[in-house]
CSV table of C-alpha atoms and ligand atoms in Angstrom, one decimal:
chain,number,residue,atom,x,y,z
G,830,UNK,CA,-23.7,28.3,-9.0
G,831,UNK,CA,-25.4,25.1,-8.7
G,832,UNK,CA,-27.1,25.4,-5.0
G,833,UNK,CA,-26.3,22.2,-3.6
G,834,UNK,CA,-28.0,22.1,-0.2
G,835,UNK,CA,-28.1,18.0,0.3
G,836,UNK,CA,-26.1,16.5,3.4
G,837,UNK,CA,-23.0,15.0,1.7
G,838,UNK,CA,-22.7,11.2,2.2
G,839,UNK,CA,-19.2,10.3,4.1
G,840,UNK,CA,-17.6,7.6,2.0
G,841,UNK,CA,-16.6,5.2,5.0
G,842,UNK,CA,-13.3,3.6,4.0
G,843,UNK,CA,-13.0,1.5,7.0
G,844,UNK,CA,-16.4,-0.2,6.4
G,845,UNK,CA,-15.6,-0.6,2.5
G,846,UNK,CA,-12.0,-2.0,3.2
G,847,UNK,CA,-13.6,-4.5,6.0
G,848,UNK,CA,-16.1,-5.6,3.2
G,849,UNK,CA,-13.0,-6.1,0.9
G,850,UNK,CA,-11.0,-7.7,3.6
G,851,UNK,CA,-13.8,-10.4,4.1
G,852,UNK,CA,-13.8,-11.5,0.6
G,853,UNK,CA,-10.0,-11.9,0.4
G,854,UNK,CA,-10.2,-13.9,3.7
G,855,UNK,CA,-12.7,-16.1,1.9
G,856,UNK,CA,-10.3,-16.5,-1.1
G,857,UNK,CA,-7.7,-17.6,1.3
G,858,UNK,CA,-9.9,-20.2,2.6
G,859,UNK,CA,-11.1,-21.5,-0.8
G,860,UNK,CA,-7.2,-22.1,-1.8
G,861,UNK,CA,-6.5,-23.8,1.7
G,862,UNK,CA,-7.8,-27.2,0.4
G,863,UNK,CA,-5.7,-26.9,-2.6
G,864,UNK,CA,-2.6,-26.6,-0.4
G,865,UNK,CA,-2.1,-22.9,-1.0
G,866,UNK,CA,-1.3,-20.3,1.7
G,867,UNK,CA,-0.8,-17.1,0.1
G,868,UNK,CA,2.5,-15.5,1.4
G,869,UNK,CA,3.7,-12.3,1.5
G,870,UNK,CA,7.3,-11.0,2.0
G,871,UNK,CA,8.0,-7.2,3.3
G,872,UNK,CA,11.3,-5.9,3.2
G,873,UNK,CA,11.9,-2.9,5.7
G,874,UNK,CA,15.0,-1.1,5.8
G,875,UNK,CA,16.5,0.6,8.6
G,876,UNK,CA,14.7,2.5,11.3
G,877,UNK,CA,11.9,4.6,9.7
G,878,UNK,CA,9.3,5.0,12.4
G,879,UNK,CA,6.4,5.8,9.7
G,880,UNK,CA,7.5,2.8,7.8
G,881,UNK,CA,7.7,0.6,11.0
G,882,UNK,CA,4.0,1.5,11.7
G,883,UNK,CA,3.0,0.7,8.1
G,884,UNK,CA,4.7,-2.5,7.7
G,885,UNK,CA,3.4,-3.8,11.3
G,886,UNK,CA,-0.2,-3.3,10.3
G,887,UNK,CA,0.5,-5.0,7.0
G,888,UNK,CA,1.8,-8.2,8.5
G,889,UNK,CA,-0.9,-7.7,11.4
G,890,UNK,CA,-3.7,-7.7,8.5
G,891,UNK,CA,-2.1,-10.8,7.0
G,892,UNK,CA,-2.6,-12.7,9.9
G,893,UNK,CA,-6.1,-11.8,10.4
G,894,UNK,CA,-6.8,-12.9,6.7
G,895,UNK,CA,-5.0,-16.2,6.9
G,896,UNK,CA,-2.2,-15.1,4.7
G,897,UNK,CA,1.4,-16.1,5.8
G,898,UNK,CA,3.9,-12.9,6.0
G,899,UNK,CA,7.6,-12.5,6.5
G,900,UNK,CA,9.1,-9.2,7.6
G,901,UNK,CA,12.8,-9.2,6.5
G,902,UNK,CA,14.6,-6.2,8.2
G,903,UNK,CA,18.0,-5.5,6.8
G,904,UNK,CA,20.1,-2.5,8.4
G,905,UNK,CA,20.2,0.8,7.1
G,906,UNK,CA,23.7,0.1,5.7
G,907,UNK,CA,22.6,-2.5,3.2
G,908,UNK,CA,24.0,-2.1,-0.6
G,909,UNK,CA,22.0,-2.5,-3.6
G,910,UNK,CA,23.9,-5.4,-4.5
G,911,UNK,CA,22.5,-7.0,-1.2
G,912,UNK,CA,19.2,-5.9,-1.8
G,913,UNK,CA,19.2,-7.6,-5.4
G,914,UNK,CA,20.5,-10.7,-4.0
G,915,UNK,CA,17.8,-10.6,-1.2
G,916,UNK,CA,15.0,-9.9,-3.8
G,917,UNK,CA,16.4,-12.7,-6.0
G,918,UNK,CA,15.9,-15.3,-3.2
G,919,UNK,CA,12.4,-14.1,-2.8
G,920,UNK,CA,11.9,-14.4,-6.3
G,921,UNK,CA,12.7,-17.9,-6.3
G,922,UNK,CA,10.6,-19.0,-3.4
G,923,UNK,CA,7.6,-21.0,-4.1
G,924,UNK,CA,5.7,-19.8,-0.6
G,925,UNK,CA,6.2,-16.3,-1.4
G,926,UNK,CA,3.9,-14.9,-3.6
G,927,UNK,CA,4.2,-11.1,-3.1
G,928,UNK,CA,7.3,-9.0,-2.4
G,929,UNK,CA,6.8,-5.5,-0.9
G,930,UNK,CA,9.7,-3.3,-0.7
G,931,UNK,CA,8.6,-0.4,2.1
G,932,UNK,CA,9.5,2.9,0.8
G,933,UNK,CA,11.2,5.4,1.3
G,934,UNK,CA,14.9,3.4,1.1
G,935,UNK,CA,17.8,4.9,2.1
G,936,UNK,CA,19.3,7.8,-0.5
G,937,UNK,CA,22.3,5.5,-1.4
G,938,UNK,CA,20.4,2.4,-2.3
G,939,UNK,CA,18.9,2.6,-6.3
G,940,UNK,CA,15.0,2.4,-5.6
G,941,UNK,CA,14.2,2.3,-9.2
G,942,UNK,CA,16.6,-0.6,-10.0
G,943,UNK,CA,15.2,-2.8,-6.8
G,944,UNK,CA,11.7,-2.3,-7.7
G,945,UNK,CA,12.4,-3.5,-11.3
G,946,UNK,CA,14.0,-6.7,-9.9
G,947,UNK,CA,10.9,-7.9,-8.1
G,948,UNK,CA,9.4,-10.6,-10.5
G,949,UNK,CA,6.1,-8.6,-11.8
G,950,UNK,CA,4.0,-11.7,-10.9
G,951,UNK,CA,5.0,-10.8,-7.2
G,952,UNK,CA,5.0,-7.1,-7.5
G,953,UNK,CA,2.0,-6.9,-5.2
G,954,UNK,CA,2.5,-2.8,-5.1
G,955,UNK,CA,2.1,-2.8,-8.8
G,956,UNK,CA,5.1,-0.5,-9.2
G,957,UNK,CA,7.2,-2.8,-11.6
G,958,UNK,CA,7.2,-0.8,-15.1
G,959,UNK,CA,5.4,-4.2,-16.6
G,960,UNK,CA,2.6,-4.0,-14.3
G,961,UNK,CA,2.5,0.0,-15.0
G,962,UNK,CA,2.3,-0.6,-18.7
G,963,UNK,CA,-0.2,-3.5,-18.4
G,964,UNK,CA,-2.6,-0.9,-16.4
G,965,UNK,CA,-2.2,1.4,-19.5
G,966,UNK,CA,-2.2,-1.3,-22.6
G,967,UNK,CA,-4.8,-3.7,-20.8
G,968,UNK,CA,-7.1,-1.0,-19.6
G,969,UNK,CA,-7.8,-2.3,-16.0
G,970,UNK,CA,-9.4,0.1,-13.7
G,971,UNK,CA,-9.0,-1.7,-10.3
G,972,UNK,CA,-7.4,-4.6,-8.7
G,973,UNK,CA,-8.1,-8.5,-9.6
G,974,UNK,CA,-8.6,-8.9,-12.9
G,975,UNK,CA,-8.3,-7.0,-16.1
G,976,UNK,CA,-10.5,-6.5,-19.0
G,977,UNK,CA,-9.3,-9.8,-20.6
G,978,UNK,CA,-9.6,-11.4,-17.4
G,979,UNK,CA,-6.2,-11.9,-16.9
G,980,UNK,CA,-3.4,-11.0,-13.5
G,981,UNK,CA,-3.9,-7.2,-12.9
G,982,UNK,CA,-1.6,-6.0,-10.0
G,983,UNK,CA,-2.6,-2.5,-9.7
G,984,UNK,CA,-1.0,0.0,-7.4
G,985,UNK,CA,-2.9,-0.1,-4.1
G,986,UNK,CA,-4.0,3.1,-3.2
G,987,UNK,CA,-5.4,4.1,-6.5
G,988,UNK,CA,-7.0,0.6,-6.8
G,989,UNK,CA,-8.6,1.6,-3.1
G,990,UNK,CA,-9.9,5.1,-4.8
G,991,UNK,CA,-11.9,2.9,-7.6
G,992,UNK,CA,-13.2,0.2,-4.9
G,993,UNK,CA,-14.5,3.2,-2.9
G,994,UNK,CA,-16.3,4.8,-6.1
G,995,UNK,CA,-17.7,1.5,-7.3
G,996,UNK,CA,-18.8,0.1,-3.8
G,997,UNK,CA,-20.6,3.5,-3.2
G,998,UNK,CA,-22.3,3.4,-6.6
G,999,UNK,CA,-20.8,6.6,-7.7
G,1000,UNK,CA,-21.0,6.8,-11.7
G,1001,UNK,CA,-17.8,7.3,-13.4
G,1002,UNK,CA,-18.3,6.7,-17.0
G,1003,UNK,CA,-18.8,10.0,-18.6
G,1004,UNK,CA,-18.2,12.1,-15.6
G,1005,UNK,CA,-15.5,14.7,-15.4
G,1006,UNK,CA,-12.6,13.3,-13.0
G,1007,UNK,CA,-9.8,15.8,-12.0
G,1008,UNK,CA,-6.8,14.3,-10.3
G,1009,UNK,CA,-4.4,16.6,-8.4
G,1010,UNK,CA,-1.1,15.3,-8.2
G,1011,UNK,CA,1.1,13.2,-10.8
G,1012,UNK,CA,3.1,10.7,-8.8
G,1013,UNK,CA,3.9,7.1,-9.8
G,1014,UNK,CA,2.1,5.5,-6.9
G,1015,UNK,CA,-1.0,7.5,-6.6
G,1016,UNK,CA,-1.8,10.5,-9.1
G,1017,UNK,CA,-0.7,8.9,-12.6
G,1018,UNK,CA,-2.4,5.4,-11.8
G,1019,UNK,CA,-5.6,6.8,-10.3
G,1020,UNK,CA,-5.6,8.9,-13.6
G,1021,UNK,CA,-5.3,6.0,-15.6
G,1022,UNK,CA,-7.7,3.8,-13.8
G,1023,UNK,CA,-10.3,6.7,-13.9
G,1024,UNK,CA,-9.8,6.8,-17.7
G,1025,UNK,CA,-10.0,3.0,-18.1
G,1026,UNK,CA,-13.5,3.4,-16.5
G,1027,UNK,CA,-14.4,6.1,-19.2
G,1028,UNK,CA,-14.2,9.3,-17.1
G,1029,UNK,CA,-13.0,12.4,-18.9
G,1030,UNK,CA,-10.1,12.9,-16.9
G,1031,UNK,CA,-7.5,15.9,-16.2
G,1032,UNK,CA,-4.4,15.5,-14.3
G,1033,UNK,CA,-3.0,18.5,-12.6
G,1034,UNK,CA,0.1,19.3,-10.8
G,1035,UNK,CA,2.6,21.8,-9.5
G,1036,UNK,CA,3.2,23.7,-12.7
G,1037,UNK,CA,-0.5,23.6,-13.6
G,1038,UNK,CA,-1.7,27.4,-14.1
G,1039,UNK,CA,-5.0,28.4,-12.8
G,1040,UNK,CA,-5.7,24.7,-10.9
G,1041,UNK,CA,-9.2,25.9,-9.8
G,1042,UNK,CA,-10.5,26.4,-13.3
G,1043,UNK,CA,-10.2,22.7,-13.7
G,1044,UNK,CA,-10.9,21.3,-10.1
G,1045,UNK,CA,-14.4,23.4,-10.3
G,1046,UNK,CA,-15.3,21.4,-13.3
G,1047,UNK,CA,-14.7,18.1,-11.8
G,1048,UNK,CA,-17.4,15.5,-10.8
G,1049,UNK,CA,-15.1,13.8,-9.1
G,1050,UNK,CA,-12.0,15.1,-7.6
G,1051,UNK,CA,-8.9,13.3,-6.4
G,1052,UNK,CA,-6.2,15.3,-4.4
G,1053,UNK,CA,-2.9,13.4,-3.7
G,1054,UNK,CA,-0.7,16.2,-3.4
G,1055,UNK,CA,0.5,16.1,0.4
G,1056,UNK,CA,-0.2,19.6,1.3
G,1057,UNK,CA,-2.6,20.4,4.2
G,1058,UNK,CA,-6.2,21.6,3.3
G,1059,UNK,CA,-4.8,22.5,-0.4
G,1060,UNK,CA,-8.3,22.1,-2.0
G,1061,UNK,CA,-10.3,25.3,-0.7
G,1062,UNK,CA,-14.3,25.5,-0.8
G,1063,UNK,CA,-14.2,27.8,-3.7
G,1064,UNK,CA,-12.1,25.3,-5.9
G,1065,UNK,CA,-14.8,22.7,-6.0
G,1066,UNK,CA,-18.1,22.1,-7.8
G,1067,UNK,CA,-21.0,21.7,-5.4
G,1068,UNK,CA,-22.2,18.3,-5.3
G,1069,UNK,CA,-18.9,16.9,-6.5
G,1070,UNK,CA,-17.4,13.6,-5.1
G,1071,UNK,CA,-14.2,14.5,-3.3
G,1072,UNK,CA,-11.6,11.7,-2.8
G,1073,UNK,CA,-9.1,12.9,-0.5
G,1074,UNK,CA,-5.5,10.8,-0.4
G,1075,UNK,CA,-3.6,13.3,1.4
G,1076,UNK,CA,-2.4,12.2,5.2
G,1077,UNK,CA,-0.6,15.1,6.5
G,1078,UNK,CA,0.1,15.3,10.2
G,1079,UNK,CA,-0.2,18.8,11.9
G,1080,UNK,CA,1.3,19.6,15.2
G,1081,UNK,CA,0.2,23.4,15.5
G,1082,UNK,CA,-2.8,24.4,17.3
G,1083,UNK,CA,-3.4,27.1,14.7
G,1084,UNK,CA,-3.7,24.6,12.2
G,1085,UNK,CA,-6.2,22.7,14.2
G,1086,UNK,CA,-8.1,25.8,15.0
G,1087,UNK,CA,-8.2,26.7,11.0
G,1088,UNK,CA,-9.0,23.2,9.5
G,1089,UNK,CA,-11.4,22.2,12.5
G,1090,UNK,CA,-13.1,25.2,14.0
G,1091,UNK,CA,-15.8,23.8,16.8
G,1092,UNK,CA,-14.6,20.2,16.3
G,1093,UNK,CA,-14.5,19.1,20.0
G,1094,UNK,CA,-13.7,15.3,19.2
G,1095,UNK,CA,-10.6,16.7,17.3
G,1096,UNK,CA,-9.3,19.0,19.6
G,1097,UNK,CA,-9.5,16.5,22.4
G,1098,UNK,CA,-7.4,14.1,20.0
G,1099,UNK,CA,-4.9,16.9,19.5
G,1100,UNK,CA,-4.6,17.6,23.3
G,1101,UNK,CA,-4.0,14.0,23.9
G,1102,UNK,CA,-1.8,13.2,21.1
G,1103,UNK,CA,0.1,16.4,20.5
G,1104,UNK,CA,-0.8,16.0,16.7
G,1105,UNK,CA,-3.8,15.0,14.4
G,1106,UNK,CA,-4.0,14.2,10.5
G,1107,UNK,CA,-5.8,16.6,7.6
G,1108,UNK,CA,-6.1,15.6,4.1
G,1109,UNK,CA,-5.3,17.6,1.0
G,1110,UNK,CA,-8.9,19.0,1.0
G,1111,UNK,CA,-9.7,21.7,3.4
G,1112,UNK,CA,-12.6,19.9,5.5
G,1113,UNK,CA,-14.7,23.2,5.0
G,1114,UNK,CA,-15.1,22.0,1.3
G,1115,UNK,CA,-16.4,18.5,2.3
G,1116,UNK,CA,-19.6,20.3,3.3
G,1117,UNK,CA,-20.3,21.4,-0.2
G,1118,UNK,CA,-19.7,18.1,-1.8
G,1119,UNK,CA,-22.2,15.2,-2.9
G,1120,UNK,CA,-19.8,12.7,-1.1
G,1121,UNK,CA,-16.3,12.7,0.2
G,1122,UNK,CA,-13.8,10.4,2.0
G,1123,UNK,CA,-12.7,11.6,5.3
G,1124,UNK,CA,-9.4,11.9,6.7
G,1125,UNK,CA,-8.6,9.6,8.4
G,1126,UNK,CA,-11.0,6.8,7.8
G,1127,UNK,CA,-11.1,7.3,3.8
G,1128,UNK,CA,-8.6,6.3,1.5
G,1129,UNK,CA,-6.0,5.3,3.6
G,1130,UNK,CA,-8.0,2.6,5.1
G,1131,UNK,CA,-8.3,0.9,1.6
G,1132,UNK,CA,-4.6,0.5,0.7
G,1133,UNK,CA,-3.7,-2.3,3.0
G,1134,UNK,CA,-6.8,-4.1,2.0
G,1135,UNK,CA,-5.9,-3.7,-1.7
G,1136,UNK,CA,-2.5,-5.1,-0.7
G,1137,UNK,CA,-4.1,-8.2,0.6
G,1138,UNK,CA,-6.3,-8.4,-2.3
G,1139,UNK,CA,-3.3,-8.2,-4.6
G,1140,UNK,CA,-1.3,-10.7,-2.7
G,1141,UNK,CA,-4.2,-13.6,-3.1
G,1142,UNK,CA,-4.5,-12.5,-6.6
G,1143,UNK,CA,-0.9,-13.1,-7.2
G,1144,UNK,CA,-1.0,-16.3,-5.4
G,1145,UNK,CA,-3.9,-17.5,-7.5
G,1146,UNK,CA,-2.1,-16.4,-10.8
G,1147,UNK,CA,1.2,-17.9,-10.1
G,1148,UNK,CA,-0.1,-21.0,-8.8
G,1149,UNK,CA,-2.3,-21.5,-11.9
G,1150,UNK,CA,-5.7,-20.8,-10.1
G,1151,UNK,CA,-6.1,-17.8,-12.4
G,1152,UNK,CA,-5.3,-17.3,-16.0
G,1153,UNK,CA,-1.5,-16.3,-15.9
G,1154,UNK,CA,-0.8,-12.8,-17.7
H,2357,NAD,P1,4.0,13.1,-4.2
H,2357,NAD,O1,5.0,14.3,-3.3
H,2357,NAD,O2,4.9,11.9,-4.8
H,2357,NAD,O3,3.5,13.8,-5.3
H,2357,NAD,C1,2.7,14.8,-5.1
H,2357,NAD,C2,2.2,15.6,-6.3
H,2357,NAD,O4,1.6,16.6,-5.9
H,2357,NAD,C3,3.2,15.9,-7.5
H,2357,NAD,O5,3.1,15.4,-8.2
H,2357,NAD,C4,3.2,17.3,-7.6
H,2357,NAD,O6,3.2,17.9,-8.8
H,2357,NAD,C5,1.8,17.6,-6.9
H,2357,NAD,N1,1.7,19.1,-6.2
H,2357,NAD,C6,2.8,19.6,-5.4
H,2357,NAD,N2,2.4,20.7,-5.0
H,2357,NAD,C7,1.4,21.0,-5.6
H,2357,NAD,C8,0.8,22.4,-5.9
H,2357,NAD,N3,0.9,23.6,-5.3
H,2357,NAD,N4,-0.3,22.3,-7.0
H,2357,NAD,C9,-0.5,21.4,-7.7
H,2357,NAD,N5,-0.2,20.2,-7.6
H,2357,NAD,C10,1.0,19.9,-6.7
H,2357,NAD,O7,3.3,12.5,-3.2
H,2357,NAD,P2,2.3,11.0,-3.3
H,2357,NAD,O8,3.1,10.0,-3.1
H,2357,NAD,O9,1.4,11.0,-4.4
H,2357,NAD,O10,1.2,11.4,-2.0
H,2357,NAD,C11,0.5,12.6,-2.0
H,2357,NAD,C12,-0.3,12.4,-0.6
H,2357,NAD,O11,-1.1,11.3,-0.9
H,2357,NAD,C13,0.7,12.4,0.5
H,2357,NAD,O12,-0.1,13.2,1.7
H,2357,NAD,C14,0.9,11.0,1.1
H,2357,NAD,O13,1.1,11.1,2.4
H,2357,NAD,C15,-0.9,10.6,0.6
H,2357,NAD,N6,-0.6,9.1,0.2
H,2357,NAD,C16,-1.8,8.5,1.2
H,2357,NAD,C17,-1.7,7.0,0.7
H,2357,NAD,C18,-3.0,6.2,1.4
H,2357,NAD,O14,-2.7,5.1,1.6
H,2357,NAD,N7,-4.0,7.0,1.7
H,2357,NAD,C19,-0.8,6.5,-0.2
H,2357,NAD,C20,0.1,7.0,-0.6
H,2357,NAD,C21,0.3,8.6,-0.5
């Protein structure tokens, strides 16, 4: 075993996100004299409390960066046809550069059809098949521009992961990257971006046999599973970079004791709020890593920053200040 003794580096997502937001605000200011204010429309259907929190913080960040935002809140009972109509109107609006449909949608609505109805050039979540296809075909490995310098609207969370790695000077080319999880919004695009950045990529998922034999080879391990503390210390290569995408709310004292023994700040927070969050990587594994993203304060902080970047990229592209794709 590789005796890794150095203190792991904490990859501070909040600081990295602040840097990106400052850059986005600068881009917005540059567009001002051209009469362009980037605009984002966020559609929030029904009353899902977690979604309301996410949407509010997206709208708030738009305000901070000088981006116009509009929140549209149809009732839970809205039909697919009515949603299609709403999306068509937003597609046609000149002042709206980005359209975001907050997921999950109610079960009676055809989510896939709606995501495909968003104009690809306004698809700031990067979920439209055109943008998913471009991610593979054009080989981009993050937000802003592709290899050919064209519009790149990449899914925000994986684009944020790439920014964390790049801005922390973590080498990617030639490294073994293992992604656990193959969702369309995190795992698959993260694997594509790492591949495009010349890592040797392995994707593991719920049907992978003996997952640890892959994760132990990972120089960069991305966990996007949705299971508290799933990756344990015995599953990692000492010195690896650990990227923890998971956000799992825990409400049991026994879990707090298991994941955060002796962590008084966490215990106090839990006592106050009755819950806390843990990632998909067991915190004990972080101690063996070379660098890791904490939860909270890691990957999660980047998602909104990348959404803001995508909105400005979409505005610049659509309004011809950047090459059209
Ligand atoms: P998902 O449920 O769509 O996908 C989970 C993936 O994990 C699946 O591909 C599945 O194959 C894999 N998986 C499940 N059980 C497994 C097992 N036992 N072994 C190996 N693989 C297994 O989830 P998602 O939307 O990709 O989200 C994953 C996590 O990331 C969640 O905790 C979510 O809250 C979090 N998330 C965070 C952000 C952020 O901004 N930080 C954004 C999106 C998702």
